[in-house]
GROMACS .gro file of C-alpha atoms in nm:
model
  351
    1UNK     CA    1  11.417  12.578   6.817
    2UNK     CA    2  11.337  12.850   6.595
    3UNK     CA    3  11.081  12.653   6.367
    4UNK     CA    4  10.927  12.539   6.674
    5UNK     CA    5  10.830  12.907   6.785
    6UNK     CA    6  10.729  12.993   6.446
    7UNK     CA    7  10.494  12.706   6.455
    8UNK     CA    8  10.354  12.804   6.776
    9UNK     CA    9  10.310  13.184   6.605
   10UNK     CA   10  10.134  13.049   6.319
   11UNK     CA   11   9.907  12.832   6.520
   12UNK     CA   12   9.843  13.135   6.737
   13UNK     CA   13   9.648  13.289   6.373
   14UNK     CA   14   9.276  13.231   6.340
   15UNK     CA   15   9.328  12.957   6.102
   16UNK     CA   16   9.555  12.768   6.292
   17UNK     CA   17   9.898  12.540   6.238
   18UNK     CA   18   9.831  12.250   6.475
   19UNK     CA   19  10.164  12.033   6.562
   20UNK     CA   20  10.151  11.671   6.465
   21UNK     CA   21  10.338  11.332   6.614
   22UNK     CA   22  10.586  11.314   6.323
   23UNK     CA   23  10.702  11.672   6.302
   24UNK     CA   24  10.614  11.713   5.947
   25UNK     CA   25  10.487  12.077   6.012
   26UNK     CA   26  10.860  12.154   6.107
   27UNK     CA   27  11.000  12.005   5.818
   28UNK     CA   28  10.776  12.239   5.590
   29UNK     CA   29  10.881  12.529   5.772
   30UNK     CA   30  11.255  12.446   5.738
   31UNK     CA   31  11.213  12.413   5.343
   32UNK     CA   32  11.013  12.768   5.318
   33UNK     CA   33  11.222  12.968   5.573
   34UNK     CA   34  11.575  13.032   5.664
   35UNK     CA   35  11.661  13.051   6.016
   36UNK     CA   36  11.691  13.445   5.983
   37UNK     CA   37  11.322  13.451   5.781
   38UNK     CA   38  11.182  13.231   6.055
   39UNK     CA   39  11.317  13.474   6.330
   40UNK     CA   40  11.193  13.738   6.138
   41UNK     CA   41  10.848  13.608   6.071
   42UNK     CA   42  10.806  13.508   6.450
   43UNK     CA   43  10.785  13.889   6.541
   44UNK     CA   44  10.576  13.999   6.286
   45UNK     CA   45  10.186  14.034   6.330
   46UNK     CA   46   9.829  14.057   6.170
   47UNK     CA   47   9.844  14.444   6.187
   48UNK     CA   48  10.009  14.584   5.826
   49UNK     CA   49  10.315  14.785   5.907
   50UNK     CA   50  10.601  14.957   5.728
   51UNK     CA   51  10.938  14.845   5.711
   52UNK     CA   52  11.059  15.151   5.912
   53UNK     CA   53  10.796  15.088   6.151
   54UNK     CA   54  10.878  14.749   6.199
   55UNK     CA   55  11.218  14.821   6.266
   56UNK     CA   56  11.168  15.086   6.492
   57UNK     CA   57  10.920  14.826   6.701
   58UNK     CA   58  11.244  14.544   6.670
   59UNK     CA   59  11.502  14.746   6.716
   60UNK     CA   60  11.657  14.655   6.342
   61UNK     CA   61  11.822  14.850   6.089
   62UNK     CA   62  11.541  15.004   5.865
   63UNK     CA   63  11.708  14.952   5.535
   64UNK     CA   64  11.848  14.593   5.604
   65UNK     CA   65  11.511  14.469   5.734
   66UNK     CA   66  11.325  14.645   5.415
   67UNK     CA   67  11.515  14.435   5.204
   68UNK     CA   68  11.450  14.118   5.453
   69UNK     CA   69  11.099  14.168   5.466
   70UNK     CA   70  11.061  14.232   5.081
   71UNK     CA   71  11.252  13.927   4.988
   72UNK     CA   72  11.022  13.704   5.223
   73UNK     CA   73  10.690  13.859   5.094
   74UNK     CA   74  10.835  13.770   4.725
   75UNK     CA   75  10.864  13.383   4.846
   76UNK     CA   76  10.507  13.403   5.005
   77UNK     CA   77  10.614  13.412   5.344
   78UNK     CA   78  10.463  13.741   5.445
   79UNK     CA   79  10.182  13.951   5.293
   80UNK     CA   80  10.262  14.268   5.128
   81UNK     CA   81  10.017  14.558   5.046
   82UNK     CA   82  10.084  14.901   4.937
   83UNK     CA   83   9.879  15.232   4.994
   84UNK     CA   84  10.025  15.496   4.731
   85UNK     CA   85  10.403  15.485   4.752
   86UNK     CA   86  10.421  15.309   5.085
   87UNK     CA   87  10.458  14.962   5.122
   88UNK     CA   88  10.306  14.733   5.437
   89UNK     CA   89  10.422  14.390   5.548
   90UNK     CA   90  10.206  14.146   5.779
   91UNK     CA   91  10.203  13.820   5.901
   92UNK     CA   92  10.033  13.523   5.662
   93UNK     CA   93   9.858  13.263   5.778
   94UNK     CA   94   9.935  12.919   5.675
   95UNK     CA   95   9.591  12.837   5.526
   96UNK     CA   96   9.454  13.050   5.324
   97UNK     CA   97   9.822  13.212   5.282
   98UNK     CA   98  10.151  13.074   5.272
   99UNK     CA   99  10.029  12.736   5.151
  100UNK     CA  100   9.876  12.897   4.850
  101UNK     CA  101  10.159  13.130   4.801
  102UNK     CA  102  10.399  12.835   4.733
  103UNK     CA  103  10.223  12.789   4.380
  104UNK     CA  104  10.529  12.862   4.157
  105UNK     CA  105  10.781  12.712   4.409
  106UNK     CA  106  10.643  12.329   4.409
  107UNK     CA  107  10.850  12.050   4.383
  108UNK     CA  108  10.774  11.658   4.492
  109UNK     CA  109  10.925  11.701   4.817
  110UNK     CA  110  10.724  12.006   4.926
  111UNK     CA  111  10.407  11.847   4.754
  112UNK     CA  112  10.488  11.536   4.944
  113UNK     CA  113  10.501  11.729   5.281
  114UNK     CA  114  10.196  11.921   5.222
  115UNK     CA  115   9.989  11.598   5.153
  116UNK     CA  116  10.138  11.468   5.478
  117UNK     CA  117  10.051  11.731   5.702
  118UNK     CA  118   9.680  11.765   5.539
  119UNK     CA  119   9.641  11.399   5.640
  120UNK     CA  120   9.783  11.430   5.965
  121UNK     CA  121   9.642  11.755   6.095
  122UNK     CA  122   9.535  12.007   5.857
  123UNK     CA  123   9.209  11.848   5.720
  124UNK     CA  124   9.083  11.767   6.046
  125UNK     CA  125   9.166  12.145   6.123
  126UNK     CA  126   9.003  12.263   5.846
  127UNK     CA  127   8.618  12.125   5.945
  128UNK     CA  128   8.676  12.158   6.318
  129UNK     CA  129   8.460  12.469   6.338
  130UNK     CA  130   8.150  12.618   6.266
  131UNK     CA  131   8.281  12.925   6.066
  132UNK     CA  132   8.471  12.797   5.744
  133UNK     CA  133   8.733  12.974   5.538
  134UNK     CA  134   8.503  12.908   5.218
  135UNK     CA  135   8.155  12.870   5.132
  136UNK     CA  136   7.980  12.739   4.849
  137UNK     CA  137   7.769  12.921   4.563
  138UNK     CA  138   7.551  12.792   4.281
  139UNK     CA  139   7.700  12.800   3.934
  140UNK     CA  140   7.510  13.047   3.720
  141UNK     CA  141   7.293  12.835   3.500
  142UNK     CA  142   7.143  12.653   3.790
  143UNK     CA  143   6.971  12.942   3.922
  144UNK     CA  144   6.602  13.025   3.849
  145UNK     CA  145   6.579  13.382   3.707
  146UNK     CA  146   6.253  13.444   3.924
  147UNK     CA  147   6.484  13.402   4.232
  148UNK     CA  148   6.584  13.735   4.446
  149UNK     CA  149   6.963  13.605   4.499
  150UNK     CA  150   7.183  13.790   4.753
  151UNK     CA  151   7.483  13.938   4.568
  152UNK     CA  152   7.705  13.741   4.761
  153UNK     CA  153   7.541  13.420   4.653
  154UNK     CA  154   7.605  13.491   4.273
  155UNK     CA  155   7.962  13.440   4.136
  156UNK     CA  156   7.924  13.668   3.856
  157UNK     CA  157   7.804  13.957   4.097
  158UNK     CA  158   8.085  13.880   4.288
  159UNK     CA  159   8.300  13.905   4.024
  160UNK     CA  160   8.147  14.219   3.878
  161UNK     CA  161   8.188  14.430   4.200
  162UNK     CA  162   8.557  14.357   4.194
  163UNK     CA  163   8.814  14.658   4.089
  164UNK     CA  164   9.105  14.403   4.063
  165UNK     CA  165   9.111  14.042   3.920
  166UNK     CA  166   9.383  13.836   3.940
  167UNK     CA  167   9.391  13.464   3.783
  168UNK     CA  168   9.596  13.209   3.950
  169UNK     CA  169   9.691  12.866   3.942
  170UNK     CA  170   9.525  12.629   4.150
  171UNK     CA  171   9.774  12.484   4.410
  172UNK     CA  172   9.567  12.176   4.488
  173UNK     CA  173   9.557  12.079   4.110
  174UNK     CA  174   9.923  12.183   4.077
  175UNK     CA  175  10.025  11.941   4.342
  176UNK     CA  176   9.852  11.676   4.163
  177UNK     CA  177  10.010  11.732   3.834
  178UNK     CA  178  10.343  11.760   4.024
  179UNK     CA  179  10.278  11.401   4.185
  180UNK     CA  180  10.199  11.271   3.811
  181UNK     CA  181   9.833  11.249   3.843
  182UNK     CA  182   9.702  11.557   3.646
  183UNK     CA  183   9.345  11.694   3.696
  184UNK     CA  184   9.103  11.698   3.385
  185UNK     CA  185   9.009  12.051   3.517
  186UNK     CA  186   9.200  12.386   3.426
  187UNK     CA  187   9.467  12.453   3.623
  188UNK     CA  188   9.455  12.859   3.612
  189UNK     CA  189   9.108  12.854   3.765
  190UNK     CA  190   9.153  13.054   4.084
  191UNK     CA  191   9.062  13.419   4.136
  192UNK     CA  192   9.210  13.679   4.386
  193UNK     CA  193   9.052  14.007   4.445
  194UNK     CA  194   9.154  14.394   4.568
  195UNK     CA  195   9.475  14.389   4.785
  196UNK     CA  196   9.550  14.015   4.762
  197UNK     CA  197   9.501  14.015   4.369
  198UNK     CA  198   9.800  14.302   4.362
  199UNK     CA  199   9.961  14.077   4.559
  200UNK     CA  200   9.947  13.790   4.328
  201UNK     CA  201  10.030  13.977   4.006
  202UNK     CA  202  10.326  14.152   4.180
  203UNK     CA  203  10.484  13.841   4.277
  204UNK     CA  204  10.376  13.694   3.964
  205UNK     CA  205  10.166  13.412   4.057
  206UNK     CA  206   9.893  13.566   3.905
  207UNK     CA  207   9.807  13.776   3.623
  208UNK     CA  208   9.577  14.070   3.571
  209UNK     CA  209   9.248  14.021   3.379
  210UNK     CA  210   8.954  14.211   3.299
  211UNK     CA  211   8.590  14.134   3.412
  212UNK     CA  212   8.509  14.002   3.050
  213UNK     CA  213   8.795  13.744   3.062
  214UNK     CA  214   8.698  13.664   3.423
  215UNK     CA  215   8.348  13.568   3.314
  216UNK     CA  216   8.486  13.358   3.055
  217UNK     CA  217   8.696  13.184   3.294
  218UNK     CA  218   8.406  13.124   3.538
  219UNK     CA  219   8.205  12.981   3.239
  220UNK     CA  220   8.485  12.742   3.152
  221UNK     CA  221   8.510  12.648   3.533
  222UNK     CA  222   8.169  12.560   3.587
  223UNK     CA  223   8.159  12.352   3.229
  224UNK     CA  224   8.433  12.153   3.360
  225UNK     CA  225   8.228  12.050   3.690
  226UNK     CA  226   8.407  12.305   3.928
  227UNK     CA  227   8.254  12.415   4.244
  228UNK     CA  228   8.249  12.813   4.283
  229UNK     CA  229   8.380  12.855   4.620
  230UNK     CA  230   8.429  13.209   4.737
  231UNK     CA  231   8.593  13.325   5.071
  232UNK     CA  232   8.347  13.302   5.371
  233UNK     CA  233   8.253  13.688   5.348
  234UNK     CA  234   8.042  13.913   5.155
  235UNK     CA  235   8.319  14.130   5.062
  236UNK     CA  236   8.569  13.854   4.938
  237UNK     CA  237   8.967  13.870   4.877
  238UNK     CA  238   8.944  13.529   4.621
  239UNK     CA  239   8.719  13.273   4.521
  240UNK     CA  240   8.841  12.928   4.435
  241UNK     CA  241   8.688  12.678   4.175
  242UNK     CA  242   8.713  12.331   4.327
  243UNK     CA  243   8.725  11.935   4.253
  244UNK     CA  244   8.696  11.676   4.493
  245UNK     CA  245   8.969  11.483   4.348
  246UNK     CA  246   9.222  11.739   4.443
  247UNK     CA  247   9.112  12.031   4.642
  248UNK     CA  248   9.213  11.926   5.006
  249UNK     CA  249   8.890  12.090   5.155
  250UNK     CA  250   8.650  11.891   4.939
  251UNK     CA  251   8.856  11.593   4.986
  252UNK     CA  252   8.812  11.614   5.369
  253UNK     CA  253   8.422  11.710   5.323
  254UNK     CA  254   8.375  11.392   5.109
  255UNK     CA  255   8.475  11.159   5.354
  256UNK     CA  256   8.221  11.314   5.602
  257UNK     CA  257   7.884  11.144   5.628
  258UNK     CA  258   7.683  11.473   5.614
  259UNK     CA  259   7.909  11.729   5.427
  260UNK     CA  260   7.607  11.903   5.352
  261UNK     CA  261   7.592  12.040   5.670
  262UNK     CA  262   7.958  12.146   5.720
  263UNK     CA  263   7.952  12.401   5.425
  264UNK     CA  264   7.778  12.752   5.424
  265UNK     CA  265   7.547  12.739   5.116
  266UNK     CA  266   7.186  12.838   5.089
  267UNK     CA  267   7.046  12.606   4.841
  268UNK     CA  268   7.011  12.252   4.794
  269UNK     CA  269   6.936  12.033   4.482
  270UNK     CA  270   6.565  11.851   4.456
  271UNK     CA  271   6.470  11.573   4.213
  272UNK     CA  272   6.177  11.499   4.044
  273UNK     CA  273   6.120  11.122   4.034
  274UNK     CA  274   5.869  11.157   3.766
  275UNK     CA  275   6.084  11.340   3.522
  276UNK     CA  276   6.384  11.160   3.608
  277UNK     CA  277   6.466  10.899   3.302
  278UNK     CA  278   6.765  10.741   3.487
  279UNK     CA  279   7.034  10.847   3.258
  280UNK     CA  280   7.275  10.890   3.531
  281UNK     CA  281   7.409  11.202   3.375
  282UNK     CA  282   7.395  11.391   3.742
  283UNK     CA  283   7.605  11.115   3.938
  284UNK     CA  284   7.927  11.190   3.804
  285UNK     CA  285   7.855  11.574   3.794
  286UNK     CA  286   7.810  11.573   4.174
  287UNK     CA  287   8.134  11.633   4.372
  288UNK     CA  288   7.989  11.498   4.704
  289UNK     CA  289   7.855  11.149   4.574
  290UNK     CA  290   7.508  11.314   4.725
  291UNK     CA  291   7.320  11.136   4.379
  292UNK     CA  292   7.253  10.755   4.357
  293UNK     CA  293   7.001  10.552   4.149
  294UNK     CA  294   6.726  10.430   4.342
  295UNK     CA  295   6.568  10.187   4.139
  296UNK     CA  296   6.527  10.319   3.778
  297UNK     CA  297   6.545  10.676   3.881
  298UNK     CA  298   6.814  10.924   4.056
  299UNK     CA  299   6.799  11.047   4.423
  300UNK     CA  300   6.961  11.325   4.633
  301UNK     CA  301   7.076  11.274   4.960
  302UNK     CA  302   7.040  11.639   5.115
  303UNK     CA  303   7.272  11.576   5.364
  304UNK     CA  304   7.542  11.527   5.128
  305UNK     CA  305   7.427  11.803   4.910
  306UNK     CA  306   7.642  12.131   4.869
  307UNK     CA  307   7.378  12.326   4.679
  308UNK     CA  308   7.625  12.384   4.371
  309UNK     CA  309   7.406  12.319   4.106
  310UNK     CA  310   7.634  12.104   3.862
  311UNK     CA  311   7.377  11.848   3.847
  312UNK     CA  312   7.096  12.083   3.738
  313UNK     CA  313   7.290  12.213   3.471
  314UNK     CA  314   7.384  11.879   3.370
  315UNK     CA  315   7.022  11.703   3.367
  316UNK     CA  316   6.902  11.684   3.000
  317UNK     CA  317   6.535  11.669   3.112
  318UNK     CA  318   6.542  11.923   3.366
  319UNK     CA  319   6.445  11.696   3.641
  320UNK     CA  320   6.647  11.845   3.925
  321UNK     CA  321   6.627  12.202   4.026
  322UNK     CA  322   6.799  12.408   4.287
  323UNK     CA  323   6.599  12.545   4.588
  324UNK     CA  324   6.649  12.803   4.860
  325UNK     CA  325   6.701  12.668   5.161
  326UNK     CA  326   6.397  12.760   5.440
  327UNK     CA  327   6.457  13.114   5.579
  328UNK     CA  328   6.576  12.949   5.925
  329UNK     CA  329   6.860  12.750   5.736
  330UNK     CA  330   6.995  13.032   5.541
  331UNK     CA  331   7.343  13.171   5.584
  332UNK     CA  332   7.447  13.535   5.598
  333UNK     CA  333   7.840  13.546   5.561
  334UNK     CA  334   8.018  13.807   5.747
  335UNK     CA  335   8.070  14.145   5.575
  336UNK     CA  336   8.434  14.127   5.591
  337UNK     CA  337   8.718  13.865   5.596
  338UNK     CA  338   8.818  14.016   5.921
  339UNK     CA  339   8.497  13.929   6.099
  340UNK     CA  340   8.514  13.576   5.941
  341UNK     CA  341   8.859  13.499   6.085
  342UNK     CA  342   8.764  13.685   6.443
  343UNK     CA  343   8.482  13.419   6.443
  344UNK     CA  344   8.718  13.122   6.363
  345UNK     CA  345   8.955  13.237   6.624
  346UNK     CA  346   8.695  13.257   6.910
  347UNK     CA  347   8.576  12.926   6.820
  348UNK     CA  348   8.931  12.775   6.819
  349UNK     CA  349   8.972  12.923   7.177
  350UNK     CA  350   8.659  12.741   7.302
  351UNK     CA  351   8.758  12.402   7.165
   0.00000   0.00000   0.00000
């Protein structure tokens, strides 16, 4: 069956698309792809190529294939990039990729299928490897100005380094809204950069914004208690702003006994019990339940701390500060996303 071949094709990509006992992943593919689209997707790869190059390789009519590839890319089933007047197509992984590209096509059925697949397979798959697709950087106000912070650990510097910035809706919070349980946080909160940003803009699932607007959105996201989560690379293609009530990755992390060890972050929160007044303002701010009351003062469980700094900003008496991890604990992300996914692919082969 073509949909099972497509599942195997997607599972052979770095991020994976594992099978389930229920077969819910096949139902997702049948909803998203026609049989013709599924057959074509099976024969595409992660190397960009023009429609003419793909047609020659596949023995297809170039004009007909060009129309099909463009339609598929508009549906978020393939990635499309441009160089001058040339258009290139390539396979898209399921996550991050096809899943996020459906943000404007969600209905109750698709949302339920995504939820089932996450519960049955994808959440476990996302946390199975040493190299994650996303990492955590601190909210800007939580950083001590005297610290020498690497540019890839500062959300504002990440934004400032981009030529193209697209703002898109968060698919996780959009799904919560479709389910009838809307989140308190803004839905339009995710950034896409560079070629990915242009793809979002051309497909109408994101809008082009200036750096000034992006900085205002980032500040709004931080005030809403969202965790800045850029892609796990120094040169990133996007940055999410996540909440543990909607984000599938944070929801999966929150169930872990020590989520702080599963994320890539170079910081942790430290609380001074002598300064703490026990007001509890930090408790609700923490997305990982890393803070609890220990008698009349709060205490931070470092094994659960993501190092996002949201609690630091919330504390009215300055009892919590963000600390850099020791040199032997610090993480230097891969320079480019391609290296990130190569690492993930190698880790998948070993397991």
